[in-house]
Amino acid sequence: MEKFLTRSERIKPPCKKETSVDEKPVRGTKDLSKITPVKEVDDFFSNLDGNVEQVSAYLDVAKMSDVKGEVQQIKFQSNFCGDDFHLLEVNDDMANKFLAGEKFMFRGDLDDFTVLCTASRTYHVFEVETSDTLLVLPSLHLDEEVCRENRCLVSQEVIAKKSHYLELREVMVPSMSRLREMLRESELEWTENEETPSSIKSERKLYTRGDLLEVVPMSERELDVHLAQIPVICLEGFVRLLSSEYRDRLLNDLIECIDDESLPDIRFDFVSLDAFMEHLKKTHPSQNIPVEAAERFLEINGKKILDIQAASYSLDERSVCRARISQLLRAAVRFEYSAFEKMLSQLLPEGIEMKTEYFDGLALVEETLATGKTIRYFNVEDLPESEDERLKLLFTVRPKWEHDAIALYLIDICPTSRAVNETLTKHCRHETVNGRRIYCGLR
């Protein structure tokens, strides 16, 4: 067996190099004598503050010796606090308006969504978190502000740092719910007059225009536009909404005057404010009806005639008809359609005919085998402003809607037909029946 085996020599392990106690192994071949001590580095950077020569040396080391002119040193204030500031992102137009002196106001009650208002626009406010660190400095020289002559130092202090900022999104249709709520609290009732006990008056909440501006989440211009569209008056400095009963009483008297041939100054195409007030005083001698209420009622339901010195108005057929329709429908849950149509024709001024388009956004006409054709009060102004809540209510009232019918109950929160279509596409299921799109429920 030994002929076939060859014994190899045993390999000896290398001997360990003896090292002295003072020697320590060092990785690499770097010369320790060339390593700059930490203290010297700290001293170098601390000497940069206000030292032009040190800054120049630093720029040379960083291969930035070609930097000329002003060098701004940014340093942190010793006792800065980020909670003292909120950053707001605005576009160029808003920035220019702010610099020109226009005031921006945060508005809304505690339960409202916070909005920022300019003089004419309203914006929702959202807090946004960013991965960047945003530094707040009182000043920072940019472009033309920078001195480009000899190299010099300018110190700029950071007074705050933030990782959140406020973002704005314009509100195309401001919320009316808070305004309506406040105005209903201060309604001018028909029974309210000079003889009303002061205790009752003191219990009622009254608001000035300034009070509304403090709370209602919309700009001053938008508030004025909305107030011009609803039956409100300014009485003794307070904004008062004419109650439904107040308007119904004035409507009854107005139509009675129009049908009375003995009153030539009160016709459908010409209503003298003085003649109307004289009739009201004669008809309701114990009632203190302010002239502002009668004038505002005529403005809402007509158009002022400008070429006549005395205040006079030409009535609008659609407004008067809708006012009468609303008055009748609020008196009952539902009417048989033909009976309602007959009743309405008797209560409208002579020569005025009812048109089905006057029901738009005010009443629902329905026809079933059980009840036949009926009509009931359903005013778009009484619906919730949220898209989800409104559509949920609409499909509770009626399981299927044609496009034109449901659009009438969305136009106040969707200002354009495109917005209406986008809202319906986003939230609703639909089917096509005989070439017509029918919305049949929420997604």
mmCIF file with all atom_site columns, N, CA, C and O in Angstrom, residues 80-130:
data_model
loop_
_atom_site.group_PDB
_atom_site.id
_atom_site.type_symbol
_atom_site.label_atom_id
_atom_site.label_alt_id
_atom_site.label_comp_id
_atom_site.label_asym_id
_atom_site.label_entity_id
_atom_site.label_seq_id
_atom_site.pdbx_PDB_ins_code
_atom_site.Cartn_x
_atom_site.Cartn_y
_atom_site.Cartn_z
_atom_site.occupancy
_atom_site.B_iso_or_equiv
_atom_site.pdbx_formal_charge
_atom_site.auth_seq_id
_atom_site.auth_comp_id
_atom_site.auth_asym_id
_atom_site.auth_atom_id
_atom_site.pdbx_PDB_model_num
ATOM 1   N N  . PHE A 1 80  ? -35.159 80.662 18.755 1.00 0.00 ? 80  PHE A N  1
ATOM 2   C CA . PHE A 1 80  ? -36.302 80.730 17.847 1.00 0.00 ? 80  PHE A CA 1
ATOM 3   C C  . PHE A 1 80  ? -37.305 79.633 18.180 1.00 0.00 ? 80  PHE A C  1
ATOM 4   O O  . PHE A 1 80  ? -36.973 78.597 18.743 1.00 0.00 ? 80  PHE A O  1
ATOM 5   N N  . CYS A 1 81  ? -38.570 79.891 17.804 1.00 0.00 ? 81  CYS A N  1
ATOM 6   C CA . CYS A 1 81  ? -39.659 78.945 18.078 1.00 0.00 ? 81  CYS A CA 1
ATOM 7   C C  . CYS A 1 81  ? -40.554 78.863 16.850 1.00 0.00 ? 81  CYS A C  1
ATOM 8   O O  . CYS A 1 81  ? -41.090 79.878 16.399 1.00 0.00 ? 81  CYS A O  1
ATOM 9   N N  . GLY A 1 82  ? -40.725 77.672 16.317 1.00 0.00 ? 82  GLY A N  1
ATOM 10  C CA . GLY A 1 82  ? -41.512 77.497 15.099 1.00 0.00 ? 82  GLY A CA 1
ATOM 11  C C  . GLY A 1 82  ? -43.000 77.723 15.284 1.00 0.00 ? 82  GLY A C  1
ATOM 12  O O  . GLY A 1 82  ? -43.724 77.978 14.328 1.00 0.00 ? 82  GLY A O  1
ATOM 13  N N  . ASP A 1 83  ? -43.495 77.635 16.527 1.00 0.00 ? 83  ASP A N  1
ATOM 14  C CA . ASP A 1 83  ? -44.930 77.788 16.769 1.00 0.00 ? 83  ASP A CA 1
ATOM 15  C C  . ASP A 1 83  ? -45.399 79.229 16.635 1.00 0.00 ? 83  ASP A C  1
ATOM 16  O O  . ASP A 1 83  ? -46.602 79.492 16.654 1.00 0.00 ? 83  ASP A O  1
ATOM 17  N N  . ASP A 1 84  ? -44.473 80.157 16.534 1.00 0.00 ? 84  ASP A N  1
ATOM 18  C CA . ASP A 1 84  ? -44.845 81.566 16.415 1.00 0.00 ? 84  ASP A CA 1
ATOM 19  C C  . ASP A 1 84  ? -45.272 81.933 14.996 1.00 0.00 ? 84  ASP A C  1
ATOM 20  O O  . ASP A 1 84  ? -45.758 83.038 14.770 1.00 0.00 ? 84  ASP A O  1
ATOM 21  N N  . PHE A 1 85  ? -45.100 81.025 14.050 1.00 0.00 ? 85  PHE A N  1
ATOM 22  C CA . PHE A 1 85  ? -45.362 81.345 12.651 1.00 0.00 ? 85  PHE A CA 1
ATOM 23  C C  . PHE A 1 85  ? -46.179 80.240 11.986 1.00 0.00 ? 85  PHE A C  1
ATOM 24  O O  . PHE A 1 85  ? -46.072 79.068 12.352 1.00 0.00 ? 85  PHE A O  1
ATOM 25  N N  . HIS A 1 86  ? -46.997 80.647 11.016 1.00 0.00 ? 86  HIS A N  1
ATOM 26  C CA . HIS A 1 86  ? -47.672 79.711 10.122 1.00 0.00 ? 86  HIS A CA 1
ATOM 27  C C  . HIS A 1 86  ? -47.375 80.163 8.697  1.00 0.00 ? 86  HIS A C  1
ATOM 28  O O  . HIS A 1 86  ? -47.549 81.341 8.366  1.00 0.00 ? 86  HIS A O  1
ATOM 29  N N  . LEU A 1 87  ? -46.924 79.254 7.875  1.00 0.00 ? 87  LEU A N  1
ATOM 30  C CA . LEU A 1 87  ? -46.601 79.583 6.491  1.00 0.00 ? 87  LEU A CA 1
ATOM 31  C C  . LEU A 1 87  ? -47.826 79.371 5.615  1.00 0.00 ? 87  LEU A C  1
ATOM 32  O O  . LEU A 1 87  ? -48.528 78.366 5.736  1.00 0.00 ? 87  LEU A O  1
ATOM 33  N N  . LEU A 1 88  ? -48.072 80.317 4.731  1.00 0.00 ? 88  LEU A N  1
ATOM 34  C CA . LEU A 1 88  ? -49.232 80.280 3.846  1.00 0.00 ? 88  LEU A CA 1
ATOM 35  C C  . LEU A 1 88  ? -48.756 80.400 2.404  1.00 0.00 ? 88  LEU A C  1
ATOM 36  O O  . LEU A 1 88  ? -48.078 81.365 2.047  1.00 0.00 ? 88  LEU A O  1
ATOM 37  N N  . GLU A 1 89  ? -49.104 79.423 1.586  1.00 0.00 ? 89  GLU A N  1
ATOM 38  C CA . GLU A 1 89  ? -48.721 79.446 0.173  1.00 0.00 ? 89  GLU A CA 1
ATOM 39  C C  . GLU A 1 89  ? -49.782 80.195 -0.628 1.00 0.00 ? 89  GLU A C  1
ATOM 40  O O  . GLU A 1 89  ? -50.968 79.860 -0.569 1.00 0.00 ? 89  GLU A O  1
ATOM 41  N N  . VAL A 1 90  ? -49.374 81.222 -1.360 1.00 0.00 ? 90  VAL A N  1
ATOM 42  C CA . VAL A 1 90  ? -50.300 82.022 -2.162 1.00 0.00 ? 90  VAL A CA 1
ATOM 43  C C  . VAL A 1 90  ? -49.755 82.150 -3.580 1.00 0.00 ? 90  VAL A C  1
ATOM 44  O O  . VAL A 1 90  ? -48.555 81.985 -3.815 1.00 0.00 ? 90  VAL A O  1
ATOM 45  N N  . ASN A 1 91  ? -50.656 82.459 -4.514 1.00 0.00 ? 91  ASN A N  1
ATOM 46  C CA . ASN A 1 91  ? -50.224 82.682 -5.890 1.00 0.00 ? 91  ASN A CA 1
ATOM 47  C C  . ASN A 1 91  ? -49.758 84.130 -6.057 1.00 0.00 ? 91  ASN A C  1
ATOM 48  O O  . ASN A 1 91  ? -49.853 84.948 -5.137 1.00 0.00 ? 91  ASN A O  1
ATOM 49  N N  . ASP A 1 92  ? -49.259 84.451 -7.231 1.00 0.00 ? 92  ASP A N  1
ATOM 50  C CA . ASP A 1 92  ? -48.703 85.790 -7.468 1.00 0.00 ? 92  ASP A CA 1
ATOM 51  C C  . ASP A 1 92  ? -49.761 86.876 -7.302 1.00 0.00 ? 92  ASP A C  1
ATOM 52  O O  . ASP A 1 92  ? -49.481 87.953 -6.770 1.00 0.00 ? 92  ASP A O  1
ATOM 53  N N  . ASP A 1 93  ? -50.979 86.592 -7.763 1.00 0.00 ? 93  ASP A N  1
ATOM 54  C CA . ASP A 1 93  ? -52.043 87.595 -7.677 1.00 0.00 ? 93  ASP A CA 1
ATOM 55  C C  . ASP A 1 93  ? -52.355 87.938 -6.221 1.00 0.00 ? 93  ASP A C  1
ATOM 56  O O  . ASP A 1 93  ? -52.474 89.113 -5.856 1.00 0.00 ? 93  ASP A O  1
ATOM 57  N N  . MET A 1 94  ? -52.472 86.911 -5.377 1.00 0.00 ? 94  MET A N  1
ATOM 58  C CA . MET A 1 94  ? -52.756 87.160 -3.964 1.00 0.00 ? 94  MET A CA 1
ATOM 59  C C  . MET A 1 94  ? -51.584 87.851 -3.282 1.00 0.00 ? 94  MET A C  1
ATOM 60  O O  . MET A 1 94  ? -51.776 88.735 -2.433 1.00 0.00 ? 94  MET A O  1
ATOM 61  N N  . ALA A 1 95  ? -50.374 87.468 -3.646 1.00 0.00 ? 95  ALA A N  1
ATOM 62  C CA . ALA A 1 95  ? -49.198 88.103 -3.049 1.00 0.00 ? 95  ALA A CA 1
ATOM 63  C C  . ALA A 1 95  ? -49.157 89.592 -3.387 1.00 0.00 ? 95  ALA A C  1
ATOM 64  O O  . ALA A 1 95  ? -48.880 90.434 -2.521 1.00 0.00 ? 95  ALA A O  1
ATOM 65  N N  . ASN A 1 96  ? -49.459 89.925 -4.627 1.00 0.00 ? 96  ASN A N  1
ATOM 66  C CA . ASN A 1 96  ? -49.458 91.338 -5.040 1.00 0.00 ? 96  ASN A CA 1
ATOM 67  C C  . ASN A 1 96  ? -50.549 92.124 -4.313 1.00 0.00 ? 96  ASN A C  1
ATOM 68  O O  . ASN A 1 96  ? -50.337 93.274 -3.915 1.00 0.00 ? 96  ASN A O  1
ATOM 69  N N  . LYS A 1 97  ? -51.719 91.504 -4.143 1.00 0.00 ? 97  LYS A N  1
ATOM 70  C CA . LYS A 1 97  ? -52.804 92.184 -3.426 1.00 0.00 ? 97  LYS A CA 1
ATOM 71  C C  . LYS A 1 97  ? -52.430 92.417 -1.965 1.00 0.00 ? 97  LYS A C  1
ATOM 72  O O  . LYS A 1 97  ? -52.726 93.468 -1.397 1.00 0.00 ? 97  LYS A O  1
ATOM 73  N N  . PHE A 1 98  ? -51.775 91.436 -1.375 1.00 0.00 ? 98  PHE A N  1
ATOM 74  C CA . PHE A 1 98  ? -51.375 91.579 0.025  1.00 0.00 ? 98  PHE A CA 1
ATOM 75  C C  . PHE A 1 98  ? -50.336 92.686 0.184  1.00 0.00 ? 98  PHE A C  1
ATOM 76  O O  . PHE A 1 98  ? -50.411 93.508 1.102  1.00 0.00 ? 98  PHE A O  1
ATOM 77  N N  . LEU A 1 99  ? -49.369 92.713 -0.731 1.00 0.00 ? 99  LEU A N  1
ATOM 78  C CA . LEU A 1 99  ? -48.339 93.750 -0.672 1.00 0.00 ? 99  LEU A CA 1
ATOM 79  C C  . LEU A 1 99  ? -48.917 95.132 -0.944 1.00 0.00 ? 99  LEU A C  1
ATOM 80  O O  . LEU A 1 99  ? -48.388 96.141 -0.473 1.00 0.00 ? 99  LEU A O  1
ATOM 81  N N  . ALA A 1 100 ? -50.034 95.160 -1.696 1.00 0.00 ? 100 ALA A N  1
ATOM 82  C CA . ALA A 1 100 ? -50.679 96.442 -1.989 1.00 0.00 ? 100 ALA A CA 1
ATOM 83  C C  . ALA A 1 100 ? -51.543 96.933 -0.831 1.00 0.00 ? 100 ALA A C  1
ATOM 84  O O  . ALA A 1 100 ? -52.095 98.035 -0.897 1.00 0.00 ? 100 ALA A O  1
ATOM 85  N N  . GLY A 1 101 ? -51.677 96.112 0.214  1.00 0.00 ? 101 GLY A N  1
ATOM 86  C CA . GLY A 1 101 ? -52.415 96.549 1.393  1.00 0.00 ? 101 GLY A CA 1
ATOM 87  C C  . GLY A 1 101 ? -53.773 95.916 1.584  1.00 0.00 ? 101 GLY A C  1
ATOM 88  O O  . GLY A 1 101 ? -54.475 96.246 2.546  1.00 0.00 ? 101 GLY A O  1
ATOM 89  N N  . GLU A 1 102 ? -54.174 94.995 0.692  1.00 0.00 ? 102 GLU A N  1
ATOM 90  C CA . GLU A 1 102 ? -55.480 94.350 0.865  1.00 0.00 ? 102 GLU A CA 1
ATOM 91  C C  . GLU A 1 102 ? -55.438 93.397 2.058  1.00 0.00 ? 102 GLU A C  1
ATOM 92  O O  . GLU A 1 102 ? -54.460 92.676 2.261  1.00 0.00 ? 102 GLU A O  1
ATOM 93  N N  . LYS A 1 103 ? -56.512 93.393 2.832  1.00 0.00 ? 103 LYS A N  1
ATOM 94  C CA . LYS A 1 103 ? -56.574 92.559 4.027  1.00 0.00 ? 103 LYS A CA 1
ATOM 95  C C  . LYS A 1 103 ? -57.106 91.170 3.691  1.00 0.00 ? 103 LYS A C  1
ATOM 96  O O  . LYS A 1 103 ? -58.049 91.023 2.923  1.00 0.00 ? 103 LYS A O  1
ATOM 97  N N  . PHE A 1 104 ? -56.482 90.165 4.293  1.00 0.00 ? 104 PHE A N  1
ATOM 98  C CA . PHE A 1 104 ? -56.958 88.790 4.205  1.00 0.00 ? 104 PHE A CA 1
ATOM 99  C C  . PHE A 1 104 ? -57.508 88.406 5.572  1.00 0.00 ? 104 PHE A C  1
ATOM 100 O O  . PHE A 1 104 ? -56.880 88.677 6.596  1.00 0.00 ? 104 PHE A O  1
ATOM 101 N N  . MET A 1 105 ? -58.668 87.764 5.580  1.00 0.00 ? 105 MET A N  1
ATOM 102 C CA . MET A 1 105 ? -59.332 87.437 6.841  1.00 0.00 ? 105 MET A CA 1
ATOM 103 C C  . MET A 1 105 ? -59.640 85.945 6.914  1.00 0.00 ? 105 MET A C  1
ATOM 104 O O  . MET A 1 105 ? -60.133 85.358 5.948  1.00 0.00 ? 105 MET A O  1
ATOM 105 N N  . PHE A 1 106 ? -59.328 85.337 8.070  1.00 0.00 ? 106 PHE A N  1
ATOM 106 C CA . PHE A 1 106 ? -59.791 83.982 8.345  1.00 0.00 ? 106 PHE A CA 1
ATOM 107 C C  . PHE A 1 106 ? -61.191 84.092 8.935  1.00 0.00 ? 106 PHE A C  1
ATOM 108 O O  . PHE A 1 106 ? -61.411 84.840 9.889  1.00 0.00 ? 106 PHE A O  1
ATOM 109 N N  . ARG A 1 107 ? -62.141 83.345 8.362  1.00 0.00 ? 107 ARG A N  1
ATOM 110 C CA . ARG A 1 107 ? -63.526 83.434 8.818  1.00 0.00 ? 107 ARG A CA 1
ATOM 111 C C  . ARG A 1 107 ? -64.095 82.048 9.063  1.00 0.00 ? 107 ARG A C  1
ATOM 112 O O  . ARG A 1 107 ? -63.600 81.045 8.558  1.00 0.00 ? 107 ARG A O  1
ATOM 113 N N  . GLY A 1 108 ? -65.197 82.035 9.811  1.00 0.00 ? 108 GLY A N  1
ATOM 114 C CA . GLY A 1 108 ? -65.882 80.785 10.114 1.00 0.00 ? 108 GLY A CA 1
ATOM 115 C C  . GLY A 1 108 ? -66.056 80.615 11.607 1.00 0.00 ? 108 GLY A C  1
ATOM 116 O O  . GLY A 1 108 ? -65.230 81.086 12.401 1.00 0.00 ? 108 GLY A O  1
ATOM 117 N N  . ASP A 1 109 ? -67.130 79.945 11.986 1.00 0.00 ? 109 ASP A N  1
ATOM 118 C CA . ASP A 1 109 ? -67.378 79.651 13.390 1.00 0.00 ? 109 ASP A CA 1
ATOM 119 C C  . ASP A 1 109 ? -66.579 78.416 13.788 1.00 0.00 ? 109 ASP A C  1
ATOM 120 O O  . ASP A 1 109 ? -65.916 77.787 12.960 1.00 0.00 ? 109 ASP A O  1
ATOM 121 N N  . LEU A 1 110 ? -66.665 78.045 15.077 1.00 0.00 ? 110 LEU A N  1
ATOM 122 C CA . LEU A 1 110 ? -65.888 76.910 15.570 1.00 0.00 ? 110 LEU A CA 1
ATOM 123 C C  . LEU A 1 110 ? -66.252 75.613 14.859 1.00 0.00 ? 110 LEU A C  1
ATOM 124 O O  . LEU A 1 110 ? -65.409 74.728 14.695 1.00 0.00 ? 110 LEU A O  1
ATOM 125 N N  . ASP A 1 111 ? -67.503 75.486 14.441 1.00 0.00 ? 111 ASP A N  1
ATOM 126 C CA . ASP A 1 111 ? -67.953 74.254 13.787 1.00 0.00 ? 111 ASP A CA 1
ATOM 127 C C  . ASP A 1 111 ? -67.773 74.288 12.276 1.00 0.00 ? 111 ASP A C  1
ATOM 128 O O  . ASP A 1 111 ? -68.085 73.305 11.597 1.00 0.00 ? 111 ASP A O  1
ATOM 129 N N  . ASP A 1 112 ? -67.296 75.393 11.742 1.00 0.00 ? 112 ASP A N  1
ATOM 130 C CA . ASP A 1 112 ? -67.180 75.541 10.296 1.00 0.00 ? 112 ASP A CA 1
ATOM 131 C C  . ASP A 1 112 ? -65.795 75.141 9.804  1.00 0.00 ? 112 ASP A C  1
ATOM 132 O O  . ASP A 1 112 ? -64.829 75.091 10.570 1.00 0.00 ? 112 ASP A O  1
ATOM 133 N N  . PHE A 1 113 ? -65.724 74.901 8.510  1.00 0.00 ? 113 PHE A N  1
ATOM 134 C CA . PHE A 1 113 ? -64.444 74.669 7.851  1.00 0.00 ? 113 PHE A CA 1
ATOM 135 C C  . PHE A 1 113 ? -63.749 76.020 7.705  1.00 0.00 ? 113 PHE A C  1
ATOM 136 O O  . PHE A 1 113 ? -64.340 76.981 7.222  1.00 0.00 ? 113 PHE A O  1
ATOM 137 N N  . THR A 1 114 ? -62.502 76.110 8.133  1.00 0.00 ? 114 THR A N  1
ATOM 138 C CA . THR A 1 114 ? -61.794 77.387 8.096  1.00 0.00 ? 114 THR A CA 1
ATOM 139 C C  . THR A 1 114 ? -61.595 77.857 6.659  1.00 0.00 ? 114 THR A C  1
ATOM 140 O O  . THR A 1 114 ? -61.200 77.081 5.791  1.00 0.00 ? 114 THR A O  1
ATOM 141 N N  . VAL A 1 115 ? -61.875 79.130 6.431  1.00 0.00 ? 115 VAL A N  1
ATOM 142 C CA . VAL A 1 115 ? -61.674 79.710 5.106  1.00 0.00 ? 115 VAL A CA 1
ATOM 143 C C  . VAL A 1 115 ? -60.865 80.995 5.241  1.00 0.00 ? 115 VAL A C  1
ATOM 144 O O  . VAL A 1 115 ? -60.871 81.652 6.282  1.00 0.00 ? 115 VAL A O  1
ATOM 145 N N  . LEU A 1 116 ? -60.160 81.321 4.175  1.00 0.00 ? 116 LEU A N  1
ATOM 146 C CA . LEU A 1 116 ? -59.447 82.591 4.077  1.00 0.00 ? 116 LEU A CA 1
ATOM 147 C C  . LEU A 1 116 ? -60.159 83.428 3.025  1.00 0.00 ? 116 LEU A C  1
ATOM 148 O O  . LEU A 1 116 ? -60.436 82.948 1.923  1.00 0.00 ? 116 LEU A O  1
ATOM 149 N N  . CYS A 1 117 ? -60.466 84.669 3.362  1.00 0.00 ? 117 CYS A N  1
ATOM 150 C CA . CYS A 1 117 ? -61.228 85.527 2.459  1.00 0.00 ? 117 CYS A CA 1
ATOM 151 C C  . CYS A 1 117 ? -60.421 86.752 2.065  1.00 0.00 ? 117 CYS A C  1
ATOM 152 O O  . CYS A 1 117 ? -59.821 87.415 2.916  1.00 0.00 ? 117 CYS A O  1
ATOM 153 N N  . THR A 1 118 ? -60.414 87.036 0.774  1.00 0.00 ? 118 THR A N  1
ATOM 154 C CA . THR A 1 118 ? -59.941 88.322 0.290  1.00 0.00 ? 118 THR A CA 1
ATOM 155 C C  . THR A 1 118 ? -61.172 89.223 0.191  1.00 0.00 ? 118 THR A C  1
ATOM 156 O O  . THR A 1 118 ? -62.232 88.889 0.711  1.00 0.00 ? 118 THR A O  1
ATOM 157 N N  . ALA A 1 119 ? -61.049 90.340 -0.476 1.00 0.00 ? 119 ALA A N  1
ATOM 158 C CA . ALA A 1 119 ? -62.206 91.227 -0.605 1.00 0.00 ? 119 ALA A CA 1
ATOM 159 C C  . ALA A 1 119 ? -63.305 90.602 -1.453 1.00 0.00 ? 119 ALA A C  1
ATOM 160 O O  . ALA A 1 119 ? -64.485 90.892 -1.258 1.00 0.00 ? 119 ALA A O  1
ATOM 161 N N  . SER A 1 120 ? -62.935 89.705 -2.382 1.00 0.00 ? 120 SER A N  1
ATOM 162 C CA . SER A 1 120 ? -63.934 89.189 -3.320 1.00 0.00 ? 120 SER A CA 1
ATOM 163 C C  . SER A 1 120 ? -63.939 87.676 -3.474 1.00 0.00 ? 120 SER A C  1
ATOM 164 O O  . SER A 1 120 ? -64.820 87.141 -4.140 1.00 0.00 ? 120 SER A O  1
ATOM 165 N N  . ARG A 1 121 ? -62.988 86.967 -2.860 1.00 0.00 ? 121 ARG A N  1
ATOM 166 C CA . ARG A 1 121 ? -62.916 85.522 -3.061 1.00 0.00 ? 121 ARG A CA 1
ATOM 167 C C  . ARG A 1 121 ? -62.741 84.795 -1.735 1.00 0.00 ? 121 ARG A C  1
ATOM 168 O O  . ARG A 1 121 ? -62.273 85.365 -0.754 1.00 0.00 ? 121 ARG A O  1
ATOM 169 N N  . THR A 1 122 ? -63.104 83.504 -1.772 1.00 0.00 ? 122 THR A N  1
ATOM 170 C CA . THR A 1 122 ? -63.031 82.666 -0.575 1.00 0.00 ? 122 THR A CA 1
ATOM 171 C C  . THR A 1 122 ? -62.209 81.421 -0.891 1.00 0.00 ? 122 THR A C  1
ATOM 172 O O  . THR A 1 122 ? -62.344 80.840 -1.967 1.00 0.00 ? 122 THR A O  1
ATOM 173 N N  . TYR A 1 123 ? -61.379 81.008 0.072  1.00 0.00 ? 123 TYR A N  1
ATOM 174 C CA . TYR A 1 123 ? -60.499 79.855 -0.126 1.00 0.00 ? 123 TYR A CA 1
ATOM 175 C C  . TYR A 1 123 ? -60.590 78.920 1.075  1.00 0.00 ? 123 TYR A C  1
ATOM 176 O O  . TYR A 1 123 ? -60.562 79.374 2.227  1.00 0.00 ? 123 TYR A O  1
ATOM 177 N N  . HIS A 1 124 ? -60.702 77.618 0.794  1.00 0.00 ? 124 HIS A N  1
ATOM 178 C CA . HIS A 1 124 ? -60.563 76.626 1.854  1.00 0.00 ? 124 HIS A CA 1
ATOM 179 C C  . HIS A 1 124 ? -59.097 76.559 2.268  1.00 0.00 ? 124 HIS A C  1
ATOM 180 O O  . HIS A 1 124 ? -58.198 76.712 1.438  1.00 0.00 ? 124 HIS A O  1
ATOM 181 N N  . VAL A 1 125 ? -58.852 76.298 3.546  1.00 0.00 ? 125 VAL A N  1
ATOM 182 C CA . VAL A 1 125 ? -57.490 76.245 4.077  1.00 0.00 ? 125 VAL A CA 1
ATOM 183 C C  . VAL A 1 125 ? -57.179 74.812 4.498  1.00 0.00 ? 125 VAL A C  1
ATOM 184 O O  . VAL A 1 125 ? -57.924 74.214 5.277  1.00 0.00 ? 125 VAL A O  1
ATOM 185 N N  . PHE A 1 126 ? -56.082 74.268 3.962  1.00 0.00 ? 126 PHE A N  1
ATOM 186 C CA . PHE A 1 126 ? -55.649 72.914 4.302  1.00 0.00 ? 126 PHE A CA 1
ATOM 187 C C  . PHE A 1 126 ? -54.221 72.973 4.844  1.00 0.00 ? 126 PHE A C  1
ATOM 188 O O  . PHE A 1 126 ? -53.391 73.729 4.335  1.00 0.00 ? 126 PHE A O  1
ATOM 189 N N  . GLU A 1 127 ? -53.943 72.175 5.863  1.00 0.00 ? 127 GLU A N  1
ATOM 190 C CA . GLU A 1 127 ? -52.574 72.084 6.377  1.00 0.00 ? 127 GLU A CA 1
ATOM 191 C C  . GLU A 1 127 ? -51.857 70.939 5.672  1.00 0.00 ? 127 GLU A C  1
ATOM 192 O O  . GLU A 1 127 ? -52.347 69.810 5.641  1.00 0.00 ? 127 GLU A O  1
ATOM 193 N N  . VAL A 1 128 ? -50.702 71.241 5.097  1.00 0.00 ? 128 VAL A N  1
ATOM 194 C CA . VAL A 1 128 ? -49.948 70.277 4.300  1.00 0.00 ? 128 VAL A CA 1
ATOM 195 C C  . VAL A 1 128 ? -48.602 70.026 4.966  1.00 0.00 ? 128 VAL A C  1
ATOM 196 O O  . VAL A 1 128 ? -47.939 70.965 5.421  1.00 0.00 ? 128 VAL A O  1
ATOM 197 N N  . GLU A 1 129 ? -48.202 68.763 5.031  1.00 0.00 ? 129 GLU A N  1
ATOM 198 C CA . GLU A 1 129 ? -46.892 68.405 5.576  1.00 0.00 ? 129 GLU A CA 1
ATOM 199 C C  . GLU A 1 129 ? -45.920 68.171 4.427  1.00 0.00 ? 129 GLU A C  1
ATOM 200 O O  . GLU A 1 129 ? -46.268 67.567 3.414  1.00 0.00 ? 129 GLU A O  1
ATOM 201 N N  . THR A 1 130 ? -44.708 68.661 4.578  1.00 0.00 ? 130 THR A N  1
ATOM 202 C CA . THR A 1 130 ? -43.693 68.501 3.542  1.00 0.00 ? 130 THR A CA 1
ATOM 203 C C  . THR A 1 130 ? -42.462 67.820 4.125  1.00 0.00 ? 130 THR A C  1
ATOM 204 O O  . THR A 1 130 ? -42.154 67.977 5.317  1.00 0.00 ? 130 THR A O  1
#
